[in-house]
């Protein structure tokens, strides 16, 4: 992968990272507002707890994505970005366009998903 292409993905990853950090912090704010607001009755309280459980699940997913992005940014620094970790072939750019933090090519991804 050429340096200019790597640079393109570095920018995409950094933008995605900024976006994730923004949404995680706004979720956190919403949750703390919900938790600080007084529940008027039990029904309200139930709504608040289930909402924050959903929000927690969403942020957990985003944290995983954030870690993957950090990992990919590290790979760009090392010069190993865009190479499948399993077969060491180049990952198709069409795949990286959709998922810039991809670690495996499409073929290996399927194997990994089946075995995990
Ligand atoms: Zn592969």
PDB file of C-alpha atoms and ligand atoms in Angstrom:
ATOM      1  CA  UNK A   1       0.000   0.000   0.000  1.00  0.00           C
ATOM      2  CA  UNK A   2       1.418   3.370  -1.002  1.00  0.00           C
ATOM      3  CA  UNK A   3       2.047   6.109   1.561  1.00  0.00           C
ATOM      4  CA  UNK A   4      -0.589   8.389   0.073  1.00  0.00           C
ATOM      5  CA  UNK A   5      -3.210   5.659   0.361  1.00  0.00           C
ATOM      6  CA  UNK A   6      -2.163   4.986   3.966  1.00  0.00           C
ATOM      7  CA  UNK A   7      -2.428   8.681   4.678  1.00  0.00           C
ATOM      8  CA  UNK A   8      -5.973   8.670   3.284  1.00  0.00           C
ATOM      9  CA  UNK A   9      -6.983   5.904   5.690  1.00  0.00           C
ATOM     10  CA  UNK A  10      -5.150   7.552   8.555  1.00  0.00           C
ATOM     11  CA  UNK A  11      -7.337  10.643   8.070  1.00  0.00           C
ATOM     12  CA  UNK A  12     -10.489   8.507   7.794  1.00  0.00           C
ATOM     13  CA  UNK A  13      -9.569   6.637  11.000  1.00  0.00           C
ATOM     14  CA  UNK A  14      -8.793   9.838  12.880  1.00  0.00           C
ATOM     15  CA  UNK A  15     -12.116  11.353  11.834  1.00  0.00           C
ATOM     16  CA  UNK A  16     -13.985   8.220  12.877  1.00  0.00           C
ATOM     17  CA  UNK A  17     -12.137   8.244  16.197  1.00  0.00           C
ATOM     18  CA  UNK A  18     -13.100  11.874  16.855  1.00  0.00           C
ATOM     19  CA  UNK A  19     -16.700  11.065  15.961  1.00  0.00           C
ATOM     20  CA  UNK A  20     -16.773   8.092  18.364  1.00  0.00           C
ATOM     21  CA  UNK A  21     -15.239  10.093  21.197  1.00  0.00           C
ATOM     22  CA  UNK A  22     -17.844  12.793  20.693  1.00  0.00           C
ATOM     23  CA  UNK A  23     -20.765  10.372  20.757  1.00  0.00           C
ATOM     24  CA  UNK A  24     -19.394   8.453  23.752  1.00  0.00           C
ATOM     25  CA  UNK A  25     -19.055  11.643  25.757  1.00  0.00           C
ATOM     26  CA  UNK A  26     -22.547  12.804  24.814  1.00  0.00           C
ATOM     27  CA  UNK A  27     -23.976   9.420  25.878  1.00  0.00           C
ATOM     28  CA  UNK A  28     -22.158   9.717  29.167  1.00  0.00           C
ATOM     29  CA  UNK A  29     -23.658  13.133  29.677  1.00  0.00           C
ATOM     30  CA  UNK A  30     -27.157  11.862  28.906  1.00  0.00           C
ATOM     31  CA  UNK A  31     -26.765   8.950  31.298  1.00  0.00           C
ATOM     32  CA  UNK A  32     -25.560  11.132  34.131  1.00  0.00           C
ATOM     33  CA  UNK A  33     -28.424  13.554  33.499  1.00  0.00           C
ATOM     34  CA  UNK A  34     -30.871  10.668  33.683  1.00  0.00           C
ATOM     35  CA  UNK A  35     -29.282   9.354  36.830  1.00  0.00           C
ATOM     36  CA  UNK A  36     -29.272  12.773  38.436  1.00  0.00           C
ATOM     37  CA  UNK A  37     -32.871  13.520  37.571  1.00  0.00           C
ATOM     38  CA  UNK A  38     -35.261  12.383  40.246  1.00  0.00           C
ATOM     39  CA  UNK A  39     -37.529   9.517  39.325  1.00  0.00           C
ATOM     40  CA  UNK A  40     -41.091  10.471  40.190  1.00  0.00           C
ATOM     41  CA  UNK A  41     -42.378   6.937  40.534  1.00  0.00           C
ATOM     42  CA  UNK A  42     -41.290   3.379  39.940  1.00  0.00           C
ATOM     43  CA  UNK A  43     -42.301   3.416  36.271  1.00  0.00           C
ATOM     44  CA  UNK A  44     -40.041   6.386  35.633  1.00  0.00           C
ATOM     45  CA  UNK A  45     -37.228   4.705  37.424  1.00  0.00           C
ATOM     46  CA  UNK A  46     -37.623   1.542  35.310  1.00  0.00           C
ATOM     47  CA  UNK A  47     -37.478   3.641  32.141  1.00  0.00           C
ATOM     48  CA  UNK A  48     -34.331   5.349  33.325  1.00  0.00           C
ATOM     49  CA  UNK A  49     -32.528   2.117  34.168  1.00  0.00           C
ATOM     50  CA  UNK A  50     -33.442   0.342  30.928  1.00  0.00           C
ATOM     51  CA  UNK A  51     -32.436   3.400  28.886  1.00  0.00           C
ATOM     52  CA  UNK A  52     -29.047   3.565  30.511  1.00  0.00           C
ATOM     53  CA  UNK A  53     -28.533  -0.185  30.017  1.00  0.00           C
ATOM     54  CA  UNK A  54     -29.105   0.314  26.294  1.00  0.00           C
ATOM     55  CA  UNK A  55     -26.814   3.318  26.230  1.00  0.00           C
ATOM     56  CA  UNK A  56     -24.129   1.370  28.087  1.00  0.00           C
ATOM     57  CA  UNK A  57     -24.382  -1.407  25.520  1.00  0.00           C
ATOM     58  CA  UNK A  58     -23.996   1.113  22.717  1.00  0.00           C
ATOM     59  CA  UNK A  59     -20.982   2.764  24.288  1.00  0.00           C
ATOM     60  CA  UNK A  60     -19.395  -0.635  24.965  1.00  0.00           C
ATOM     61  CA  UNK A  61     -19.642  -1.388  21.241  1.00  0.00           C
ATOM     62  CA  UNK A  62     -18.200   1.999  20.407  1.00  0.00           C
ATOM     63  CA  UNK A  63     -15.292   1.446  22.791  1.00  0.00           C
ATOM     64  CA  UNK A  64     -14.448  -1.793  20.984  1.00  0.00           C
ATOM     65  CA  UNK A  65     -14.522   0.081  17.674  1.00  0.00           C
ATOM     66  CA  UNK A  66     -12.364   2.789  19.188  1.00  0.00           C
ATOM     67  CA  UNK A  67      -9.788   0.203  20.257  1.00  0.00           C
ATOM     68  CA  UNK A  68      -9.791  -1.270  16.745  1.00  0.00           C
ATOM     69  CA  UNK A  69      -9.232   2.192  15.307  1.00  0.00           C
ATOM     70  CA  UNK A  70      -6.325   2.874  17.700  1.00  0.00           C
ATOM     71  CA  UNK A  71      -4.874  -0.472  16.722  1.00  0.00           C
ATOM     72  CA  UNK A  72      -5.145   0.343  13.006  1.00  0.00           C
ATOM     73  CA  UNK A  73      -3.549   3.749  13.537  1.00  0.00           C
ATOM     74  CA  UNK A  74      -0.651   1.954  15.224  1.00  0.00           C
ATOM     75  CA  UNK A  75      -0.368  -0.343  12.222  1.00  0.00           C
ATOM     76  CA  UNK A  76      -0.188   2.643   9.897  1.00  0.00           C
ATOM     77  CA  UNK A  77       2.795   3.885  11.954  1.00  0.00           C
ATOM     78  CA  UNK A  78       4.451   0.476  11.692  1.00  0.00           C
ATOM     79  CA  UNK A  79       3.712   0.249   7.981  1.00  0.00           C
ATOM     80  CA  UNK A  80       1.684  -2.948   8.316  1.00  0.00           C
ATOM     81  CA  UNK A  81      -1.708  -1.366   7.690  1.00  0.00           C
ATOM     82  CA  UNK A  82      -3.944  -2.922   5.040  1.00  0.00           C
ATOM     83  CA  UNK A  83      -2.297  -6.335   5.285  1.00  0.00           C
ATOM     84  CA  UNK A  84      -4.368  -9.316   6.412  1.00  0.00           C
ATOM     85  CA  UNK A  85      -3.114 -10.610   9.778  1.00  0.00           C
ATOM     86  CA  UNK A  86      -3.849 -14.173   8.814  1.00  0.00           C
ATOM     87  CA  UNK A  87      -2.737 -14.724   5.203  1.00  0.00           C
ATOM     88  CA  UNK A  88      -0.584 -11.582   4.920  1.00  0.00           C
ATOM     89  CA  UNK A  89      -2.210 -10.635   1.634  1.00  0.00           C
ATOM     90  CA  UNK A  90      -3.318  -7.057   0.979  1.00  0.00           C
ATOM     91  CA  UNK A  91      -6.839  -6.341   2.175  1.00  0.00           C
ATOM     92  CA  UNK A  92      -8.983  -5.149  -0.744  1.00  0.00           C
ATOM     93  CA  UNK A  93      -9.427  -1.397  -0.745  1.00  0.00           C
ATOM     94  CA  UNK A  94     -13.148  -1.827  -1.298  1.00  0.00           C
ATOM     95  CA  UNK A  95     -13.227  -3.550   2.092  1.00  0.00           C
ATOM     96  CA  UNK A  96     -11.134  -0.869   3.773  1.00  0.00           C
ATOM     97  CA  UNK A  97     -13.472   1.792   2.372  1.00  0.00           C
ATOM     98  CA  UNK A  98     -16.326   0.144   4.272  1.00  0.00           C
ATOM     99  CA  UNK A  99     -14.305  -0.856   7.331  1.00  0.00           C
ATOM    100  CA  UNK A 100     -10.992   1.001   7.570  1.00  0.00           C
ATOM    101  CA  UNK A 101     -10.111  -0.807  10.830  1.00  0.00           C
ATOM    102  CA  UNK A 102     -10.386  -4.259   9.199  1.00  0.00           C
ATOM    103  CA  UNK A 103      -7.658  -6.683  10.303  1.00  0.00           C
ATOM    104  CA  UNK A 104      -8.399  -9.488   7.889  1.00  0.00           C
ATOM    105  CA  UNK A 105      -9.234  -9.880   4.229  1.00  0.00           C
ATOM    106  CA  UNK A 106     -12.766 -11.011   3.386  1.00  0.00           C
ATOM    107  CA  UNK A 107     -11.806 -14.704   3.114  1.00  0.00           C
ATOM    108  CA  UNK A 108      -9.988 -14.810   6.473  1.00  0.00           C
ATOM    109  CA  UNK A 109     -12.682 -12.722   8.146  1.00  0.00           C
ATOM    110  CA  UNK A 110     -15.160 -15.479   7.398  1.00  0.00           C
ATOM    111  CA  UNK A 111     -12.859 -18.120   8.838  1.00  0.00           C
ATOM    112  CA  UNK A 112     -12.287 -16.044  11.985  1.00  0.00           C
ATOM    113  CA  UNK A 113     -16.030 -15.477  12.423  1.00  0.00           C
ATOM    114  CA  UNK A 114     -16.791 -19.176  12.055  1.00  0.00           C
ATOM    115  CA  UNK A 115     -14.148 -20.292  14.560  1.00  0.00           C
ATOM    116  CA  UNK A 116     -14.800 -17.644  17.205  1.00  0.00           C
TER     117      UNK A 116
HETATM  118 ZN1  LIG B   1      -6.443 -13.046   4.669  1.00  0.00          ZN
END
